[in-house]
PDB file of C-alpha atoms in Angstrom:
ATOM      1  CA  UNK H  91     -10.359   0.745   2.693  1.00 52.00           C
ATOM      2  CA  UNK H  92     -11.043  -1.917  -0.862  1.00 66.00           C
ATOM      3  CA  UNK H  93     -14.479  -0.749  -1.952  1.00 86.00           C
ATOM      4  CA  UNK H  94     -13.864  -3.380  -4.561  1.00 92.00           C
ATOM      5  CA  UNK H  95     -13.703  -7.315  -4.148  1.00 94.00           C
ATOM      6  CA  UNK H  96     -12.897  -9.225  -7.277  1.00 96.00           C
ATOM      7  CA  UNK H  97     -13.758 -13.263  -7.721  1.00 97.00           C
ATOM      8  CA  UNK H  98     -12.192 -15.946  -9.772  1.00 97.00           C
ATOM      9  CA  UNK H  99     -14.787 -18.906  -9.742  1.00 97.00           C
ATOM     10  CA  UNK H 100     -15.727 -18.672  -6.398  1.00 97.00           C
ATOM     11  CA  UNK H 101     -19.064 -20.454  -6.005  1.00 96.00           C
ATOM     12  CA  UNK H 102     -19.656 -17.510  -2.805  1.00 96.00           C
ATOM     13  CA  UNK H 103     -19.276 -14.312  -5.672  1.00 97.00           C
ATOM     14  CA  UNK H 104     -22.477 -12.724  -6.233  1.00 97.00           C
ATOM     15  CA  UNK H 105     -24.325 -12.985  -9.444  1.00 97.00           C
ATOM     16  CA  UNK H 106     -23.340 -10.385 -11.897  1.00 97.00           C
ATOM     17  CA  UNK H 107     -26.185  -7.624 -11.833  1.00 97.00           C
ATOM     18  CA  UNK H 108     -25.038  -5.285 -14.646  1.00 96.00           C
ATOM     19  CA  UNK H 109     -24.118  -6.181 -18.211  1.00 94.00           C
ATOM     20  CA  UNK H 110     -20.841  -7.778 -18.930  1.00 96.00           C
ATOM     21  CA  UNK H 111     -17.862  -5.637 -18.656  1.00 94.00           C
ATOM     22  CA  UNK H 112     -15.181  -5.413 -21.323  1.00 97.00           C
ATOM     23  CA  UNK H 113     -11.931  -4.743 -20.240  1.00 97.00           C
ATOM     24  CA  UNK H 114      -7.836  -4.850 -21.460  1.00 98.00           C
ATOM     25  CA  UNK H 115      -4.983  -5.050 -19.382  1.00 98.00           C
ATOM     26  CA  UNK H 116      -1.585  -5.346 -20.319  1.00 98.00           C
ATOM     27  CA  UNK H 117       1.439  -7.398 -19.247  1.00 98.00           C
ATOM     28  CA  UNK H 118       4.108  -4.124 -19.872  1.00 98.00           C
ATOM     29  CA  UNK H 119       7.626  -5.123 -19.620  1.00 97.00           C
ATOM     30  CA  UNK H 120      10.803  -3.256 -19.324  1.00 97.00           C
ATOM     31  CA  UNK H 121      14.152  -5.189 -18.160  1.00 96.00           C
ATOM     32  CA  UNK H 122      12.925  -7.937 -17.725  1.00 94.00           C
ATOM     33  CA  UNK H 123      10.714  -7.192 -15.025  1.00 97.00           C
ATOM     34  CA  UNK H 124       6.841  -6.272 -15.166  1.00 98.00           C
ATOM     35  CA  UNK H 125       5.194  -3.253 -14.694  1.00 98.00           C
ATOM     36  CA  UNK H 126       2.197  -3.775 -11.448  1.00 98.00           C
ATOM     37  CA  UNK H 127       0.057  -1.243 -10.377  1.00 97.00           C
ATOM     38  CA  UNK H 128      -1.218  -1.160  -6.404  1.00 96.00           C
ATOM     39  CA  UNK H 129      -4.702  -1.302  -6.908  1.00 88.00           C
ATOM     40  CA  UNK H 130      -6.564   1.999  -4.922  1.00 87.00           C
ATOM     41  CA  UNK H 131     -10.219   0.100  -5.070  1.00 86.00           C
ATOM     42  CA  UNK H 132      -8.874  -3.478  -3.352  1.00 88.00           C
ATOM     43  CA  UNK H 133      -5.311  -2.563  -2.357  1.00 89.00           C
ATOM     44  CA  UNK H 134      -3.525  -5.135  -4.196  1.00 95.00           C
ATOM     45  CA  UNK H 135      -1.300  -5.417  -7.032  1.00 97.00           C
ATOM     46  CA  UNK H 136      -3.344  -5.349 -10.572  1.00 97.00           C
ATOM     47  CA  UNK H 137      -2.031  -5.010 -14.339  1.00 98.00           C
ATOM     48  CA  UNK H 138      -2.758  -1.471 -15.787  1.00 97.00           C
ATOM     49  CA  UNK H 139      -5.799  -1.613 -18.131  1.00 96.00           C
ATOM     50  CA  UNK H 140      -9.809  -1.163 -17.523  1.00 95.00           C
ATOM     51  CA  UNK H 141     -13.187  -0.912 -19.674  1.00 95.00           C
ATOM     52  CA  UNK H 142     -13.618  -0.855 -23.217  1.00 97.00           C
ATOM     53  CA  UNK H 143     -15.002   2.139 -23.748  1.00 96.00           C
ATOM     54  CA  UNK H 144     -18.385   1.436 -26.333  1.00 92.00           C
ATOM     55  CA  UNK H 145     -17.330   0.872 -29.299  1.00 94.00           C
ATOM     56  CA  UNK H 146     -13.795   2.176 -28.699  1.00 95.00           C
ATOM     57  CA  UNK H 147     -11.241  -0.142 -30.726  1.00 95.00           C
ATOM     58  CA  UNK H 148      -9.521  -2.390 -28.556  1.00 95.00           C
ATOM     59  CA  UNK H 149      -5.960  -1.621 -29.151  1.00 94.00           C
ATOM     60  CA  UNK H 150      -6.680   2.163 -28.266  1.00 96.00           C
ATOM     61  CA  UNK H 151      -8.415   0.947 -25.465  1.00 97.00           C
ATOM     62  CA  UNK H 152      -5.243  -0.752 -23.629  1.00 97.00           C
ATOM     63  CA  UNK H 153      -3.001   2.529 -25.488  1.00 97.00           C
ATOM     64  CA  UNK H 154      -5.675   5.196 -23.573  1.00 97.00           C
ATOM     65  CA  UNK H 155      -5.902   2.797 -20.110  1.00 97.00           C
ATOM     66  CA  UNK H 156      -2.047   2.952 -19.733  1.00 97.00           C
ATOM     67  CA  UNK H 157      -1.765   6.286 -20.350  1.00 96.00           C
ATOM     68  CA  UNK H 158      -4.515   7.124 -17.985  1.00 96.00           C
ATOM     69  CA  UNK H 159      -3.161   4.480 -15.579  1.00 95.00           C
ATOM     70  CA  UNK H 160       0.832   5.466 -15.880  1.00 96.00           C
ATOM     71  CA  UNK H 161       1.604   8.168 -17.865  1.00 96.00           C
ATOM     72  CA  UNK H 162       2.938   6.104 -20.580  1.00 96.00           C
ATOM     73  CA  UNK H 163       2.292   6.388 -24.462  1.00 95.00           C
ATOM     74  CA  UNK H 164       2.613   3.904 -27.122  1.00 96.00           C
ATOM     75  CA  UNK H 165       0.969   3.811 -29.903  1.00 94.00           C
ATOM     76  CA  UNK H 166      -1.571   1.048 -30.856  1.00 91.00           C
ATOM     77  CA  UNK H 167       0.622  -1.174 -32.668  1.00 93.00           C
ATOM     78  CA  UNK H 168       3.276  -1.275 -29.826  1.00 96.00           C
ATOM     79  CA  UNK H 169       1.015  -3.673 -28.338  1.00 97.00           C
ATOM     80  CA  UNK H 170       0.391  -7.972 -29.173  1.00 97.00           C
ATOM     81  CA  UNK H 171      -2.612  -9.168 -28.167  1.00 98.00           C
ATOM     82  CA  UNK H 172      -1.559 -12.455 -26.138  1.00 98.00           C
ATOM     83  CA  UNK H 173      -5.383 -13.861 -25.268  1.00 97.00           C
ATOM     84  CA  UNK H 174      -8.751 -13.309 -23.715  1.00 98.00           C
ATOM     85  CA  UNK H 175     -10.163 -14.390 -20.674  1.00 98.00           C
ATOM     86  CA  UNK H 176     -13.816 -15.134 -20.521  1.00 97.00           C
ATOM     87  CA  UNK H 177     -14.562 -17.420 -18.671  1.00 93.00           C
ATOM     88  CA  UNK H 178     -17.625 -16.732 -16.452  1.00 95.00           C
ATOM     89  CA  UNK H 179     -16.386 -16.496 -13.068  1.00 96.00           C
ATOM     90  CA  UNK H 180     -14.257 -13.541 -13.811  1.00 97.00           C
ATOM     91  CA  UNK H 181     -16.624 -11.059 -11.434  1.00 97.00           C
ATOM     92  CA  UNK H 182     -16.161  -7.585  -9.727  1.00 96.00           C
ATOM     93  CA  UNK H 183     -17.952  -7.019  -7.218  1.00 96.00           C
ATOM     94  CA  UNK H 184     -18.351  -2.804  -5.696  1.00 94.00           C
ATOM     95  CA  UNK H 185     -19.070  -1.215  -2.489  1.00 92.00           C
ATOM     96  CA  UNK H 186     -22.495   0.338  -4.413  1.00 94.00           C
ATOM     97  CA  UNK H 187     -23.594  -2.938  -5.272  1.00 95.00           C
ATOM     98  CA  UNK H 188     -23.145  -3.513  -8.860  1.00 96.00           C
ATOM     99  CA  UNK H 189     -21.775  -6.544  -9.833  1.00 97.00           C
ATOM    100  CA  UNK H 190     -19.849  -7.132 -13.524  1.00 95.00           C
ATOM    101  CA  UNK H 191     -18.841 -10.040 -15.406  1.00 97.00           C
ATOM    102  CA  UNK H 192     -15.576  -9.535 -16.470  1.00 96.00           C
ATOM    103  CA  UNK H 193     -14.154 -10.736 -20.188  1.00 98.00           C
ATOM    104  CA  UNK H 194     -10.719  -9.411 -20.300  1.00 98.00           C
ATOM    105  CA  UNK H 195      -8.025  -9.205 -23.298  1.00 98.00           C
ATOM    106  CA  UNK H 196      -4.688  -9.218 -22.323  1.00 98.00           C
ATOM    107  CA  UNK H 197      -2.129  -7.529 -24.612  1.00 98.00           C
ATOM    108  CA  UNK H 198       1.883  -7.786 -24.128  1.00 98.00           C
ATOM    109  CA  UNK H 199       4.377  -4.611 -24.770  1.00 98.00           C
ATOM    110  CA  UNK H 200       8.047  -4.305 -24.280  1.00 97.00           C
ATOM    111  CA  UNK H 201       9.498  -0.972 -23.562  1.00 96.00           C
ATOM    112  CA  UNK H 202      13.268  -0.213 -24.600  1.00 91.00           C
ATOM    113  CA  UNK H 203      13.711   2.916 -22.843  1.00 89.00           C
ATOM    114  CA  UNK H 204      13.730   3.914 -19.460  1.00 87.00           C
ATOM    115  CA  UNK H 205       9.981   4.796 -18.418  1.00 92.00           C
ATOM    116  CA  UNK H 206       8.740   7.763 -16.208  1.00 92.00           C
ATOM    117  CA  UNK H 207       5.626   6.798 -14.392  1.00 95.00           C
ATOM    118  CA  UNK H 208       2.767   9.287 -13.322  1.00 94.00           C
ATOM    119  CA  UNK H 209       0.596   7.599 -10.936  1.00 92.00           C
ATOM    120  CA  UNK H 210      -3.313   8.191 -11.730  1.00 92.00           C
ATOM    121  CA  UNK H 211      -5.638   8.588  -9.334  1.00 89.00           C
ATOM    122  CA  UNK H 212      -7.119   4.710  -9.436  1.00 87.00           C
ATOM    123  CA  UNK H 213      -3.537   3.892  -7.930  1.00 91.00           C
ATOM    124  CA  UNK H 214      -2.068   3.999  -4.846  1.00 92.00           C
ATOM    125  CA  UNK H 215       1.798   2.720  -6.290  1.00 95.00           C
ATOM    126  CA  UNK H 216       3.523   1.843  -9.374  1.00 97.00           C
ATOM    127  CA  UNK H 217       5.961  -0.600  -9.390  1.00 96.00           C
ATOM    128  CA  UNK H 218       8.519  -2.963 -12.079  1.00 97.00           C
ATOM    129  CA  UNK H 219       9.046  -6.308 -10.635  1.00 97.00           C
ATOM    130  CA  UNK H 220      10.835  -9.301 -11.279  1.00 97.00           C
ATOM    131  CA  UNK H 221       9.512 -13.302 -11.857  1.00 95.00           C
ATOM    132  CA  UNK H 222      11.130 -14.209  -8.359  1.00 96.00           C
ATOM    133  CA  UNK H 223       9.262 -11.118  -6.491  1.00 96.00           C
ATOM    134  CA  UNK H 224       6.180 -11.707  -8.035  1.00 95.00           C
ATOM    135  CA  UNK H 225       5.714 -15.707  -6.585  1.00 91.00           C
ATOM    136  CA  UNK H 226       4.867 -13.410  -3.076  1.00 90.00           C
ATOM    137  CA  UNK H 227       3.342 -10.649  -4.171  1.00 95.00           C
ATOM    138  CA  UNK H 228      -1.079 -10.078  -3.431  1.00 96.00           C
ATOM    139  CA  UNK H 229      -1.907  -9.654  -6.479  1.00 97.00           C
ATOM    140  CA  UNK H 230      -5.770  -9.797  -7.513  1.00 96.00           C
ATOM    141  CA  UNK H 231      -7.285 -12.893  -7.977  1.00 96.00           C
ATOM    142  CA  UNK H 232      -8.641 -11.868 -11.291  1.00 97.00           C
ATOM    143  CA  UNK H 233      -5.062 -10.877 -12.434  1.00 97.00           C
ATOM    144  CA  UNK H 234      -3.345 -13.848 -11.284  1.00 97.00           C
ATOM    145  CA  UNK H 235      -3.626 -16.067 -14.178  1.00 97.00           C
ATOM    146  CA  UNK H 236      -3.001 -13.290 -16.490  1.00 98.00           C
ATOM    147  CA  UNK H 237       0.420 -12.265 -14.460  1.00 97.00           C
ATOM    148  CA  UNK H 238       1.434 -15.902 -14.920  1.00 96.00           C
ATOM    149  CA  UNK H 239       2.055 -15.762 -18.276  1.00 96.00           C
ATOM    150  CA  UNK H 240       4.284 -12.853 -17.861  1.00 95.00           C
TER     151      UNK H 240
END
């Protein structure tokens, strides 16, 4: 059951009702293919990454969220930051009625060896694909654009 529904300027998403949320994801790439998480709050396919944690440095942000998220460690630097998205219709909307504006910045890492995933408890499936098997994939609105410029 999604007990999370995220919006991409939709004129029908709520209004925001909390302050705005920062957040990182990261496009992580290994053989060519892209590392996707299946979301456990919506039950689609996200990027690994989540909130900025105060005033938490942004590159250990995106190094903490995908170890939390996979298992993974890299160190800061491993990571390029690629852009932010802020636009305002980037919302999240949960199932206890608080409503974020999201401004995301997406980083891009490349790993050489072969990874071993540990799923967290945010997802239900981890999963590398490939530029052709992403064009059918649900992935979140709000991660669509960023899994683009994978």
């Amino acid at each position: 059951m999604a007990f999370a529904q995220y919006y991409l300027n939709d004129p029908n998403a709520p209004k925001p009702n909390r302050p705005t949320h920062l957040g990182v994801n990261v496009l992580l790439c290994w053989q060519d293919k892209l590392l996707l998480e299946r979301r456990l709050d919506c039950d689609v396919w996200g990027l690994p990454g989540g909130k900025v944690k105060g005033r938490e440095p942004e590159e250990k942000a995106i190094a903490r969220e995908l170890w939390e998220e996979t298992g993974l460690r890299l160190p800061p630097a491993a990571f390029q930051r690629v852009r932010v998205f802020d636009e305002p219709g980037r919302i999240a909307s949960y199932q206890d009625g608080s409503v974020w504006r999201m401004v995301v910045i997406l980083y891009r890492a490349r790993l050489e060896a072969p990874p071993v995933l540990r799923l967290s408890r945010e997802s239900r499936q981890l999963s590398w694909f490939s530029r052709e098997e992403l064009a059918d994939l649900p992935v979140a609105v709000t991660h669509r654009d960023m899994v683009a410029l994978f």
